[in-house]
mmCIF file with all atom_site columns, C-alpha atoms in Angstrom:
data_model
loop_
_atom_site.group_PDB
_atom_site.id
_atom_site.type_symbol
_atom_site.label_atom_id
_atom_site.label_alt_id
_atom_site.label_comp_id
_atom_site.label_asym_id
_atom_site.label_entity_id
_atom_site.label_seq_id
_atom_site.pdbx_PDB_ins_code
_atom_site.Cartn_x
_atom_site.Cartn_y
_atom_site.Cartn_z
_atom_site.occupancy
_atom_site.B_iso_or_equiv
_atom_site.pdbx_formal_charge
_atom_site.auth_seq_id
_atom_site.auth_comp_id
_atom_site.auth_asym_id
_atom_site.auth_atom_id
_atom_site.pdbx_PDB_model_num
ATOM 1   C CA . UNK A 1 1   ? -38.287 40.790  -23.063 1.00 46.00 ? 79  UNK A CA 1
ATOM 2   C CA . UNK A 1 2   ? -35.698 38.069  -23.739 1.00 47.00 ? 80  UNK A CA 1
ATOM 3   C CA . UNK A 1 3   ? -35.315 35.380  -21.128 1.00 50.00 ? 81  UNK A CA 1
ATOM 4   C CA . UNK A 1 4   ? -32.157 35.468  -19.081 1.00 50.00 ? 82  UNK A CA 1
ATOM 5   C CA . UNK A 1 5   ? -29.557 32.921  -20.059 1.00 47.00 ? 83  UNK A CA 1
ATOM 6   C CA . UNK A 1 6   ? -29.185 30.113  -17.587 1.00 51.00 ? 84  UNK A CA 1
ATOM 7   C CA . UNK A 1 7   ? -25.744 29.632  -16.113 1.00 47.00 ? 85  UNK A CA 1
ATOM 8   C CA . UNK A 1 8   ? -24.530 26.269  -14.864 1.00 48.00 ? 86  UNK A CA 1
ATOM 9   C CA . UNK A 1 9   ? -23.343 26.390  -11.252 1.00 50.00 ? 87  UNK A CA 1
ATOM 10  C CA . UNK A 1 10  ? -19.571 26.459  -10.888 1.00 45.00 ? 88  UNK A CA 1
ATOM 11  C CA . UNK A 1 11  ? -19.615 23.461  -8.578  1.00 48.00 ? 89  UNK A CA 1
ATOM 12  C CA . UNK A 1 12  ? -21.896 20.504  -8.956  1.00 49.00 ? 90  UNK A CA 1
ATOM 13  C CA . UNK A 1 13  ? -24.299 19.809  -6.156  1.00 52.00 ? 91  UNK A CA 1
ATOM 14  C CA . UNK A 1 14  ? -23.530 16.222  -5.447  1.00 54.00 ? 92  UNK A CA 1
ATOM 15  C CA . UNK A 1 15  ? -24.521 13.711  -2.869  1.00 81.00 ? 93  UNK A CA 1
ATOM 16  C CA . UNK A 1 16  ? -22.277 13.900  0.216   1.00 81.00 ? 94  UNK A CA 1
ATOM 17  C CA . UNK A 1 17  ? -20.719 10.466  -0.323  1.00 84.00 ? 95  UNK A CA 1
ATOM 18  C CA . UNK A 1 18  ? -20.067 11.233  -3.975  1.00 87.00 ? 96  UNK A CA 1
ATOM 19  C CA . UNK A 1 19  ? -18.305 14.467  -3.002  1.00 87.00 ? 97  UNK A CA 1
ATOM 20  C CA . UNK A 1 20  ? -16.152 12.636  -0.448  1.00 89.00 ? 98  UNK A CA 1
ATOM 21  C CA . UNK A 1 21  ? -15.267 10.045  -3.058  1.00 90.00 ? 99  UNK A CA 1
ATOM 22  C CA . UNK A 1 22  ? -14.310 12.705  -5.591  1.00 91.00 ? 100 UNK A CA 1
ATOM 23  C CA . UNK A 1 23  ? -12.065 14.418  -3.045  1.00 93.00 ? 101 UNK A CA 1
ATOM 24  C CA . UNK A 1 24  ? -10.324 11.171  -2.088  1.00 92.00 ? 102 UNK A CA 1
ATOM 25  C CA . UNK A 1 25  ? -9.733  10.160  -5.700  1.00 92.00 ? 103 UNK A CA 1
ATOM 26  C CA . UNK A 1 26  ? -8.534  13.669  -6.564  1.00 92.00 ? 104 UNK A CA 1
ATOM 27  C CA . UNK A 1 27  ? -6.026  13.495  -3.706  1.00 90.00 ? 105 UNK A CA 1
ATOM 28  C CA . UNK A 1 28  ? -4.656  10.148  -4.885  1.00 88.00 ? 106 UNK A CA 1
ATOM 29  C CA . UNK A 1 29  ? -4.375  11.477  -8.428  1.00 87.00 ? 107 UNK A CA 1
ATOM 30  C CA . UNK A 1 30  ? -2.695  14.719  -7.369  1.00 89.00 ? 108 UNK A CA 1
ATOM 31  C CA . UNK A 1 31  ? -0.121  13.135  -5.047  1.00 86.00 ? 109 UNK A CA 1
ATOM 32  C CA . UNK A 1 32  ? 0.727   10.550  -7.703  1.00 81.00 ? 110 UNK A CA 1
ATOM 33  C CA . UNK A 1 33  ? 1.147   13.142  -10.462 1.00 83.00 ? 111 UNK A CA 1
ATOM 34  C CA . UNK A 1 34  ? 2.560   16.288  -8.833  1.00 85.00 ? 112 UNK A CA 1
ATOM 35  C CA . UNK A 1 35  ? 3.857   15.059  -5.462  1.00 82.00 ? 113 UNK A CA 1
ATOM 36  C CA . UNK A 1 36  ? 2.914   15.835  -1.895  1.00 79.00 ? 114 UNK A CA 1
ATOM 37  C CA . UNK A 1 37  ? 4.205   19.414  -1.634  1.00 82.00 ? 115 UNK A CA 1
ATOM 38  C CA . UNK A 1 38  ? 2.270   20.526  -4.734  1.00 87.00 ? 116 UNK A CA 1
ATOM 39  C CA . UNK A 1 39  ? -0.912  18.794  -3.582  1.00 88.00 ? 117 UNK A CA 1
ATOM 40  C CA . UNK A 1 40  ? -2.569  21.787  -1.981  1.00 91.00 ? 118 UNK A CA 1
ATOM 41  C CA . UNK A 1 41  ? -6.185  22.108  -0.887  1.00 92.00 ? 119 UNK A CA 1
ATOM 42  C CA . UNK A 1 42  ? -6.764  24.321  -3.922  1.00 93.00 ? 120 UNK A CA 1
ATOM 43  C CA . UNK A 1 43  ? -5.238  21.712  -6.261  1.00 94.00 ? 121 UNK A CA 1
ATOM 44  C CA . UNK A 1 44  ? -7.355  18.922  -4.775  1.00 93.00 ? 122 UNK A CA 1
ATOM 45  C CA . UNK A 1 45  ? -10.539 20.985  -5.086  1.00 93.00 ? 123 UNK A CA 1
ATOM 46  C CA . UNK A 1 46  ? -9.701  21.920  -8.661  1.00 93.00 ? 124 UNK A CA 1
ATOM 47  C CA . UNK A 1 47  ? -9.363  18.282  -9.628  1.00 93.00 ? 125 UNK A CA 1
ATOM 48  C CA . UNK A 1 48  ? -12.476 17.245  -7.698  1.00 91.00 ? 126 UNK A CA 1
ATOM 49  C CA . UNK A 1 49  ? -14.445 20.224  -9.072  1.00 90.00 ? 127 UNK A CA 1
ATOM 50  C CA . UNK A 1 50  ? -15.689 21.270  -5.651  1.00 88.00 ? 128 UNK A CA 1
ATOM 51  C CA . UNK A 1 51  ? -15.187 24.378  -3.553  1.00 89.00 ? 129 UNK A CA 1
ATOM 52  C CA . UNK A 1 52  ? -12.630 24.570  -0.713  1.00 88.00 ? 130 UNK A CA 1
ATOM 53  C CA . UNK A 1 53  ? -15.569 25.075  1.621   1.00 88.00 ? 131 UNK A CA 1
ATOM 54  C CA . UNK A 1 54  ? -16.943 21.665  0.692   1.00 85.00 ? 132 UNK A CA 1
ATOM 55  C CA . UNK A 1 55  ? -13.586 20.065  1.429   1.00 88.00 ? 133 UNK A CA 1
ATOM 56  C CA . UNK A 1 56  ? -13.578 21.605  4.891   1.00 87.00 ? 134 UNK A CA 1
ATOM 57  C CA . UNK A 1 57  ? -17.163 20.415  5.387   1.00 89.00 ? 135 UNK A CA 1
ATOM 58  C CA . UNK A 1 58  ? -16.171 16.781  4.785   1.00 89.00 ? 136 UNK A CA 1
ATOM 59  C CA . UNK A 1 59  ? -12.622 16.764  6.188   1.00 90.00 ? 137 UNK A CA 1
ATOM 60  C CA . UNK A 1 60  ? -10.842 18.704  8.903   1.00 85.00 ? 138 UNK A CA 1
ATOM 61  C CA . UNK A 1 61  ? -8.049  19.523  6.483   1.00 84.00 ? 139 UNK A CA 1
ATOM 62  C CA . UNK A 1 62  ? -5.369  18.159  4.203   1.00 85.00 ? 140 UNK A CA 1
ATOM 63  C CA . UNK A 1 63  ? -3.956  15.770  6.831   1.00 82.00 ? 141 UNK A CA 1
ATOM 64  C CA . UNK A 1 64  ? -7.252  13.937  7.308   1.00 86.00 ? 142 UNK A CA 1
ATOM 65  C CA . UNK A 1 65  ? -7.817  13.779  3.565   1.00 88.00 ? 143 UNK A CA 1
ATOM 66  C CA . UNK A 1 66  ? -4.338  12.327  3.020   1.00 84.00 ? 144 UNK A CA 1
ATOM 67  C CA . UNK A 1 67  ? -5.149  9.697   5.660   1.00 84.00 ? 145 UNK A CA 1
ATOM 68  C CA . UNK A 1 68  ? -8.401  8.670   3.956   1.00 86.00 ? 146 UNK A CA 1
ATOM 69  C CA . UNK A 1 69  ? -6.735  8.606   0.544   1.00 86.00 ? 147 UNK A CA 1
ATOM 70  C CA . UNK A 1 70  ? -3.981  6.356   1.865   1.00 81.00 ? 148 UNK A CA 1
ATOM 71  C CA . UNK A 1 71  ? -6.574  4.226   3.658   1.00 82.00 ? 149 UNK A CA 1
ATOM 72  C CA . UNK A 1 72  ? -8.375  3.733   0.346   1.00 84.00 ? 150 UNK A CA 1
ATOM 73  C CA . UNK A 1 73  ? -5.211  2.662   -1.465  1.00 80.00 ? 151 UNK A CA 1
ATOM 74  C CA . UNK A 1 74  ? -4.131  0.405   1.380   1.00 77.00 ? 152 UNK A CA 1
ATOM 75  C CA . UNK A 1 75  ? -7.546  -1.265  1.588   1.00 80.00 ? 153 UNK A CA 1
ATOM 76  C CA . UNK A 1 76  ? -7.502  -1.867  -2.171  1.00 82.00 ? 154 UNK A CA 1
ATOM 77  C CA . UNK A 1 77  ? -3.964  -3.239  -1.854  1.00 78.00 ? 155 UNK A CA 1
ATOM 78  C CA . UNK A 1 78  ? -4.964  -5.552  1.010   1.00 78.00 ? 156 UNK A CA 1
ATOM 79  C CA . UNK A 1 79  ? -7.950  -6.777  -0.994  1.00 81.00 ? 157 UNK A CA 1
ATOM 80  C CA . UNK A 1 80  ? -5.672  -7.651  -3.926  1.00 80.00 ? 158 UNK A CA 1
ATOM 81  C CA . UNK A 1 81  ? -3.291  -9.464  -1.566  1.00 78.00 ? 159 UNK A CA 1
ATOM 82  C CA . UNK A 1 82  ? -6.113  -11.446 0.008   1.00 79.00 ? 160 UNK A CA 1
ATOM 83  C CA . UNK A 1 83  ? -7.464  -12.372 -3.419  1.00 83.00 ? 161 UNK A CA 1
ATOM 84  C CA . UNK A 1 84  ? -4.017  -13.663 -4.396  1.00 80.00 ? 162 UNK A CA 1
ATOM 85  C CA . UNK A 1 85  ? -3.512  -15.527 -1.122  1.00 79.00 ? 163 UNK A CA 1
ATOM 86  C CA . UNK A 1 86  ? -6.970  -17.123 -1.096  1.00 80.00 ? 164 UNK A CA 1
ATOM 87  C CA . UNK A 1 87  ? -7.216  -17.935 -4.796  1.00 80.00 ? 165 UNK A CA 1
ATOM 88  C CA . UNK A 1 88  ? -7.493  -21.640 -5.508  1.00 73.00 ? 166 UNK A CA 1
ATOM 89  C CA . UNK A 1 89  ? -6.549  -24.490 -3.223  1.00 80.00 ? 167 UNK A CA 1
ATOM 90  C CA . UNK A 1 90  ? -3.073  -23.415 -2.142  1.00 80.00 ? 168 UNK A CA 1
ATOM 91  C CA . UNK A 1 91  ? -0.766  -24.898 0.443   1.00 86.00 ? 169 UNK A CA 1
ATOM 92  C CA . UNK A 1 92  ? 0.381   -22.432 3.150   1.00 86.00 ? 170 UNK A CA 1
ATOM 93  C CA . UNK A 1 93  ? 3.795   -21.961 1.486   1.00 86.00 ? 171 UNK A CA 1
ATOM 94  C CA . UNK A 1 94  ? 2.107   -21.225 -1.832  1.00 87.00 ? 172 UNK A CA 1
ATOM 95  C CA . UNK A 1 95  ? -0.159  -18.681 -0.135  1.00 87.00 ? 173 UNK A CA 1
ATOM 96  C CA . UNK A 1 96  ? 2.856   -16.925 1.345   1.00 89.00 ? 174 UNK A CA 1
ATOM 97  C CA . UNK A 1 97  ? 4.564   -16.914 -2.058  1.00 88.00 ? 175 UNK A CA 1
ATOM 98  C CA . UNK A 1 98  ? 1.393   -15.418 -3.561  1.00 88.00 ? 176 UNK A CA 1
ATOM 99  C CA . UNK A 1 99  ? 1.614   -12.618 -0.993  1.00 88.00 ? 177 UNK A CA 1
ATOM 100 C CA . UNK A 1 100 ? 5.177   -11.790 -2.044  1.00 90.00 ? 178 UNK A CA 1
ATOM 101 C CA . UNK A 1 101 ? 4.304   -11.898 -5.745  1.00 88.00 ? 179 UNK A CA 1
ATOM 102 C CA . UNK A 1 102 ? 1.303   -9.602  -5.241  1.00 86.00 ? 180 UNK A CA 1
ATOM 103 C CA . UNK A 1 103 ? 3.386   -7.075  -3.284  1.00 86.00 ? 181 UNK A CA 1
ATOM 104 C CA . UNK A 1 104 ? 5.538   -6.474  -6.340  1.00 86.00 ? 182 UNK A CA 1
ATOM 105 C CA . UNK A 1 105 ? 3.032   -6.645  -9.162  1.00 78.00 ? 183 UNK A CA 1
ATOM 106 C CA . UNK A 1 106 ? 3.890   -4.548  -12.193 1.00 66.00 ? 184 UNK A CA 1
ATOM 107 C CA . UNK A 1 107 ? 0.389   -3.116  -12.728 1.00 62.00 ? 185 UNK A CA 1
ATOM 108 C CA . UNK A 1 108 ? 1.377   0.410   -11.707 1.00 54.00 ? 186 UNK A CA 1
ATOM 109 C CA . UNK A 1 109 ? -0.804  0.566   -8.597  1.00 59.00 ? 187 UNK A CA 1
ATOM 110 C CA . UNK A 1 110 ? 2.212   0.130   -6.334  1.00 63.00 ? 188 UNK A CA 1
ATOM 111 C CA . UNK A 1 111 ? 3.743   3.368   -7.633  1.00 67.00 ? 189 UNK A CA 1
ATOM 112 C CA . UNK A 1 112 ? 0.633   5.295   -6.577  1.00 68.00 ? 190 UNK A CA 1
ATOM 113 C CA . UNK A 1 113 ? 0.647   3.521   -3.228  1.00 71.00 ? 191 UNK A CA 1
ATOM 114 C CA . UNK A 1 114 ? 4.275   4.500   -2.713  1.00 73.00 ? 192 UNK A CA 1
ATOM 115 C CA . UNK A 1 115 ? 3.561   8.176   -3.414  1.00 73.00 ? 193 UNK A CA 1
ATOM 116 C CA . UNK A 1 116 ? 0.664   8.131   -0.962  1.00 73.00 ? 194 UNK A CA 1
ATOM 117 C CA . UNK A 1 117 ? 2.712   6.222   1.607   1.00 74.00 ? 195 UNK A CA 1
ATOM 118 C CA . UNK A 1 118 ? 5.401   8.914   1.607   1.00 76.00 ? 196 UNK A CA 1
ATOM 119 C CA . UNK A 1 119 ? 2.800   11.669  1.888   1.00 75.00 ? 197 UNK A CA 1
ATOM 120 C CA . UNK A 1 120 ? 0.993   9.832   4.661   1.00 75.00 ? 198 UNK A CA 1
ATOM 121 C CA . UNK A 1 121 ? 4.159   9.250   6.667   1.00 75.00 ? 199 UNK A CA 1
ATOM 122 C CA . UNK A 1 122 ? 4.972   12.945  6.389   1.00 74.00 ? 200 UNK A CA 1
ATOM 123 C CA . UNK A 1 123 ? 1.589   13.856  7.869   1.00 73.00 ? 201 UNK A CA 1
ATOM 124 C CA . UNK A 1 124 ? 1.692   11.086  10.465  1.00 73.00 ? 202 UNK A CA 1
ATOM 125 C CA . UNK A 1 125 ? 4.835   12.502  12.073  1.00 75.00 ? 203 UNK A CA 1
ATOM 126 C CA . UNK A 1 126 ? 3.177   15.861  12.691  1.00 74.00 ? 204 UNK A CA 1
ATOM 127 C CA . UNK A 1 127 ? -0.485  14.888  13.194  1.00 73.00 ? 205 UNK A CA 1
ATOM 128 C CA . UNK A 1 128 ? -1.016  12.855  16.401  1.00 76.00 ? 206 UNK A CA 1
ATOM 129 C CA . UNK A 1 129 ? -4.795  12.597  15.910  1.00 72.00 ? 207 UNK A CA 1
ATOM 130 C CA . UNK A 1 130 ? -4.422  10.229  12.957  1.00 72.00 ? 208 UNK A CA 1
ATOM 131 C CA . UNK A 1 131 ? -1.914  7.926   14.650  1.00 77.00 ? 209 UNK A CA 1
ATOM 132 C CA . UNK A 1 132 ? -4.538  5.815   16.448  1.00 77.00 ? 210 UNK A CA 1
ATOM 133 C CA . UNK A 1 133 ? -6.600  5.014   13.320  1.00 76.00 ? 211 UNK A CA 1
ATOM 134 C CA . UNK A 1 134 ? -3.354  4.466   11.411  1.00 75.00 ? 212 UNK A CA 1
ATOM 135 C CA . UNK A 1 135 ? -2.164  1.934   13.995  1.00 80.00 ? 213 UNK A CA 1
ATOM 136 C CA . UNK A 1 136 ? -5.484  0.101   13.718  1.00 80.00 ? 214 UNK A CA 1
ATOM 137 C CA . UNK A 1 137 ? -5.230  0.095   9.939   1.00 75.00 ? 215 UNK A CA 1
ATOM 138 C CA . UNK A 1 138 ? -1.716  -1.367  9.946   1.00 78.00 ? 216 UNK A CA 1
ATOM 139 C CA . UNK A 1 139 ? -2.771  -4.062  12.445  1.00 83.00 ? 217 UNK A CA 1
ATOM 140 C CA . UNK A 1 140 ? -5.534  -5.206  10.095  1.00 76.00 ? 218 UNK A CA 1
ATOM 141 C CA . UNK A 1 141 ? -3.002  -5.257  7.238   1.00 73.00 ? 219 UNK A CA 1
ATOM 142 C CA . UNK A 1 142 ? -0.774  -7.743  9.087   1.00 86.00 ? 220 UNK A CA 1
ATOM 143 C CA . UNK A 1 143 ? -3.482  -9.927  10.639  1.00 87.00 ? 221 UNK A CA 1
ATOM 144 C CA . UNK A 1 144 ? -4.024  -12.295 7.719   1.00 82.00 ? 222 UNK A CA 1
ATOM 145 C CA . UNK A 1 145 ? -0.308  -12.431 6.954   1.00 89.00 ? 223 UNK A CA 1
ATOM 146 C CA . UNK A 1 146 ? 0.390   -13.571 10.519  1.00 93.00 ? 224 UNK A CA 1
ATOM 147 C CA . UNK A 1 147 ? -2.200  -16.331 10.133  1.00 91.00 ? 225 UNK A CA 1
ATOM 148 C CA . UNK A 1 148 ? -0.553  -17.590 6.931   1.00 90.00 ? 226 UNK A CA 1
ATOM 149 C CA . UNK A 1 149 ? 2.901   -17.531 8.547   1.00 93.00 ? 227 UNK A CA 1
ATOM 150 C CA . UNK A 1 150 ? 1.568   -19.504 11.515  1.00 94.00 ? 228 UNK A CA 1
ATOM 151 C CA . UNK A 1 151 ? 0.137   -22.099 9.129   1.00 91.00 ? 229 UNK A CA 1
ATOM 152 C CA . UNK A 1 152 ? 3.470   -22.411 7.322   1.00 90.00 ? 230 UNK A CA 1
ATOM 153 C CA . UNK A 1 153 ? 5.266   -22.879 10.641  1.00 91.00 ? 231 UNK A CA 1
ATOM 154 C CA . UNK A 1 154 ? 2.784   -25.597 11.615  1.00 91.00 ? 232 UNK A CA 1
ATOM 155 C CA . UNK A 1 155 ? 3.398   -27.454 8.347   1.00 88.00 ? 233 UNK A CA 1
ATOM 156 C CA . UNK A 1 156 ? 7.162   -27.174 8.807   1.00 84.00 ? 234 UNK A CA 1
ATOM 157 C CA . UNK A 1 157 ? 6.920   -28.431 12.386  1.00 86.00 ? 235 UNK A CA 1
ATOM 158 C CA . UNK A 1 158 ? 8.643   -25.411 13.913  1.00 86.00 ? 236 UNK A CA 1
ATOM 159 C CA . UNK A 1 159 ? 5.655   -23.437 15.228  1.00 88.00 ? 237 UNK A CA 1
ATOM 160 C CA . UNK A 1 160 ? 7.197   -23.218 18.703  1.00 89.00 ? 238 UNK A CA 1
ATOM 161 C CA . UNK A 1 161 ? 10.307  -21.545 17.288  1.00 89.00 ? 239 UNK A CA 1
ATOM 162 C CA . UNK A 1 162 ? 8.666   -19.029 14.946  1.00 91.00 ? 240 UNK A CA 1
ATOM 163 C CA . UNK A 1 163 ? 7.383   -15.644 16.108  1.00 93.00 ? 241 UNK A CA 1
ATOM 164 C CA . UNK A 1 164 ? 4.796   -15.048 13.373  1.00 94.00 ? 242 UNK A CA 1
ATOM 165 C CA . UNK A 1 165 ? 4.254   -11.437 14.409  1.00 94.00 ? 243 UNK A CA 1
ATOM 166 C CA . UNK A 1 166 ? 7.963   -10.671 14.110  1.00 94.00 ? 244 UNK A CA 1
ATOM 167 C CA . UNK A 1 167 ? 8.157   -12.388 10.721  1.00 94.00 ? 245 UNK A CA 1
ATOM 168 C CA . UNK A 1 168 ? 5.139   -10.411 9.487   1.00 94.00 ? 246 UNK A CA 1
ATOM 169 C CA . UNK A 1 169 ? 6.434   -7.013  10.560  1.00 94.00 ? 247 UNK A CA 1
ATOM 170 C CA . UNK A 1 170 ? 9.879   -7.848  9.145   1.00 95.00 ? 248 UNK A CA 1
ATOM 171 C CA . UNK A 1 171 ? 8.371   -8.814  5.798   1.00 95.00 ? 249 UNK A CA 1
ATOM 172 C CA . UNK A 1 172 ? 6.047   -5.816  5.509   1.00 91.00 ? 250 UNK A CA 1
ATOM 173 C CA . UNK A 1 173 ? 8.850   -3.468  6.554   1.00 93.00 ? 251 UNK A CA 1
ATOM 174 C CA . UNK A 1 174 ? 11.131  -4.985  3.915   1.00 95.00 ? 252 UNK A CA 1
ATOM 175 C CA . UNK A 1 175 ? 8.419   -4.586  1.271   1.00 91.00 ? 253 UNK A CA 1
ATOM 176 C CA . UNK A 1 176 ? 7.928   -0.921  2.178   1.00 86.00 ? 254 UNK A CA 1
ATOM 177 C CA . UNK A 1 177 ? 11.678  -0.332  2.297   1.00 90.00 ? 255 UNK A CA 1
ATOM 178 C CA . UNK A 1 178 ? 12.245  -1.891  -1.113  1.00 91.00 ? 256 UNK A CA 1
ATOM 179 C CA . UNK A 1 179 ? 9.546   0.296   -2.654  1.00 86.00 ? 257 UNK A CA 1
ATOM 180 C CA . UNK A 1 180 ? 11.085  3.321   -0.964  1.00 84.00 ? 258 UNK A CA 1
ATOM 181 C CA . UNK A 1 181 ? 14.486  2.402   -2.416  1.00 88.00 ? 259 UNK A CA 1
ATOM 182 C CA . UNK A 1 182 ? 12.938  2.094   -5.891  1.00 84.00 ? 260 UNK A CA 1
ATOM 183 C CA . UNK A 1 183 ? 11.455  5.577   -5.509  1.00 79.00 ? 261 UNK A CA 1
ATOM 184 C CA . UNK A 1 184 ? 15.016  6.917   -5.143  1.00 82.00 ? 262 UNK A CA 1
ATOM 185 C CA . UNK A 1 185 ? 16.587  4.712   -7.819  1.00 85.00 ? 263 UNK A CA 1
ATOM 186 C CA . UNK A 1 186 ? 14.007  2.936   -10.028 1.00 82.00 ? 264 UNK A CA 1
ATOM 187 C CA . UNK A 1 187 ? 16.773  1.233   -12.037 1.00 86.00 ? 265 UNK A CA 1
ATOM 188 C CA . UNK A 1 188 ? 18.661  0.012   -8.970  1.00 88.00 ? 266 UNK A CA 1
ATOM 189 C CA . UNK A 1 189 ? 17.050  -3.418  -8.908  1.00 88.00 ? 267 UNK A CA 1
ATOM 190 C CA . UNK A 1 190 ? 14.168  -5.215  -10.568 1.00 88.00 ? 268 UNK A CA 1
ATOM 191 C CA . UNK A 1 191 ? 10.870  -6.295  -9.068  1.00 88.00 ? 269 UNK A CA 1
ATOM 192 C CA . UNK A 1 192 ? 12.120  -9.871  -9.375  1.00 88.00 ? 270 UNK A CA 1
ATOM 193 C CA . UNK A 1 193 ? 15.137  -8.953  -7.252  1.00 89.00 ? 271 UNK A CA 1
ATOM 194 C CA . UNK A 1 194 ? 12.790  -7.467  -4.658  1.00 90.00 ? 272 UNK A CA 1
ATOM 195 C CA . UNK A 1 195 ? 10.816  -10.703 -4.522  1.00 90.00 ? 273 UNK A CA 1
ATOM 196 C CA . UNK A 1 196 ? 14.010  -12.703 -4.072  1.00 88.00 ? 274 UNK A CA 1
ATOM 197 C CA . UNK A 1 197 ? 14.990  -10.488 -1.135  1.00 90.00 ? 275 UNK A CA 1
ATOM 198 C CA . UNK A 1 198 ? 11.651  -11.301 0.515   1.00 92.00 ? 276 UNK A CA 1
ATOM 199 C CA . UNK A 1 199 ? 12.059  -15.013 -0.150  1.00 90.00 ? 277 UNK A CA 1
ATOM 200 C CA . UNK A 1 200 ? 15.492  -14.851 1.446   1.00 88.00 ? 278 UNK A CA 1
ATOM 201 C CA . UNK A 1 201 ? 14.059  -13.223 4.562   1.00 92.00 ? 279 UNK A CA 1
ATOM 202 C CA . UNK A 1 202 ? 11.286  -15.809 4.822   1.00 91.00 ? 280 UNK A CA 1
ATOM 203 C CA . UNK A 1 203 ? 13.693  -18.673 4.259   1.00 87.00 ? 281 UNK A CA 1
ATOM 204 C CA . UNK A 1 204 ? 15.885  -17.452 7.097   1.00 87.00 ? 282 UNK A CA 1
ATOM 205 C CA . UNK A 1 205 ? 13.005  -17.049 9.527   1.00 89.00 ? 283 UNK A CA 1
ATOM 206 C CA . UNK A 1 206 ? 11.011  -20.149 8.651   1.00 86.00 ? 284 UNK A CA 1
ATOM 207 C CA . UNK A 1 207 ? 13.341  -22.736 7.161   1.00 75.00 ? 285 UNK A CA 1
ATOM 208 C CA . UNK A 1 208 ? 16.925  -21.735 8.055   1.00 58.00 ? 286 UNK A CA 1
ATOM 209 C CA . UNK A 1 209 ? 18.012  -22.470 4.492   1.00 53.00 ? 287 UNK A CA 1
ATOM 210 C CA . UNK A 1 210 ? 16.762  -26.065 4.535   1.00 50.00 ? 288 UNK A CA 1
ATOM 211 C CA . UNK A 1 211 ? 13.621  -25.842 2.387   1.00 55.00 ? 289 UNK A CA 1
ATOM 212 C CA . UNK A 1 212 ? 14.306  -26.632 -1.269  1.00 63.00 ? 290 UNK A CA 1
ATOM 213 C CA . UNK A 1 213 ? 11.233  -24.832 -2.610  1.00 59.00 ? 291 UNK A CA 1
ATOM 214 C CA . UNK A 1 214 ? 12.238  -21.559 -1.027  1.00 59.00 ? 292 UNK A CA 1
ATOM 215 C CA . UNK A 1 215 ? 15.902  -21.981 -1.927  1.00 61.00 ? 293 UNK A CA 1
ATOM 216 C CA . UNK A 1 216 ? 14.911  -22.319 -5.574  1.00 66.00 ? 294 UNK A CA 1
ATOM 217 C CA . UNK A 1 217 ? 12.663  -19.266 -5.387  1.00 61.00 ? 295 UNK A CA 1
ATOM 218 C CA . UNK A 1 218 ? 15.367  -17.269 -3.661  1.00 58.00 ? 296 UNK A CA 1
ATOM 219 C CA . UNK A 1 219 ? 18.253  -18.210 -5.931  1.00 60.00 ? 297 UNK A CA 1
ATOM 220 C CA . UNK A 1 220 ? 16.494  -18.583 -9.298  1.00 60.00 ? 298 UNK A CA 1
ATOM 221 C CA . UNK A 1 221 ? 19.892  -19.011 -10.907 1.00 49.00 ? 299 UNK A CA 1
ATOM 222 C CA . UNK A 1 222 ? 20.871  -15.359 -10.660 1.00 51.00 ? 300 UNK A CA 1
ATOM 223 C CA . UNK A 1 223 ? 22.820  -12.849 -8.615  1.00 49.00 ? 301 UNK A CA 1
ATOM 224 C CA . UNK A 1 224 ? 21.365  -9.519  -7.535  1.00 46.00 ? 302 UNK A CA 1
ATOM 225 C CA . UNK A 1 225 ? 23.470  -6.638  -8.823  1.00 47.00 ? 303 UNK A CA 1
ATOM 226 C CA . UNK A 1 226 ? 22.805  -3.128  -7.563  1.00 45.00 ? 304 UNK A CA 1
ATOM 227 C CA . UNK A 1 227 ? 22.976  -0.512  -10.323 1.00 47.00 ? 305 UNK A CA 1
ATOM 228 C CA . UNK A 1 228 ? 23.943  3.070   -9.528  1.00 46.00 ? 306 UNK A CA 1
#
């Protein structure tokens, strides 16, 4: 009697952490490629090659998975920023400039982060249970930036006049806003223009237009022209 043919299981039996990782990466990929509305539980599971039941075993639903996917991208982004800021023996102003440069790198990762950011904000508005961990995550994002700003203010001798927390939230909000604007009109302004906008903000907060290094960075011999 012929032996029965062996059939491979439809879904791989993987270690729990490996399955979680596959689901997170599949979510990032799906949101980046097809957008938030088309990133359904079924689409995520198809890309991760797991069953919907396994997704529900590891996550409460799409909202929690979106949060963890965004957390992954943000943590990777923060790590790249810290690497840029800490690399070499930089002065505080150079470290702050490295932060701005890293925020607008042209490696493509920022586009994925933007797609996830928009999806995450959509969920955050309607999912109170992820607001607390999100607040904690954003606080960690700004912590090192605040420290660098405080060091710059000390060097400039105006530490008593600079609210480092306000400068940090203004800068990070500007960065997010510029990326959001580019999502609407990618040809509207260049990444170099975006950097100059950040240098202008920092110059106003920290130097009041008196620091030559930042004036040169900000001006760079060009005018920003918005293209429709």
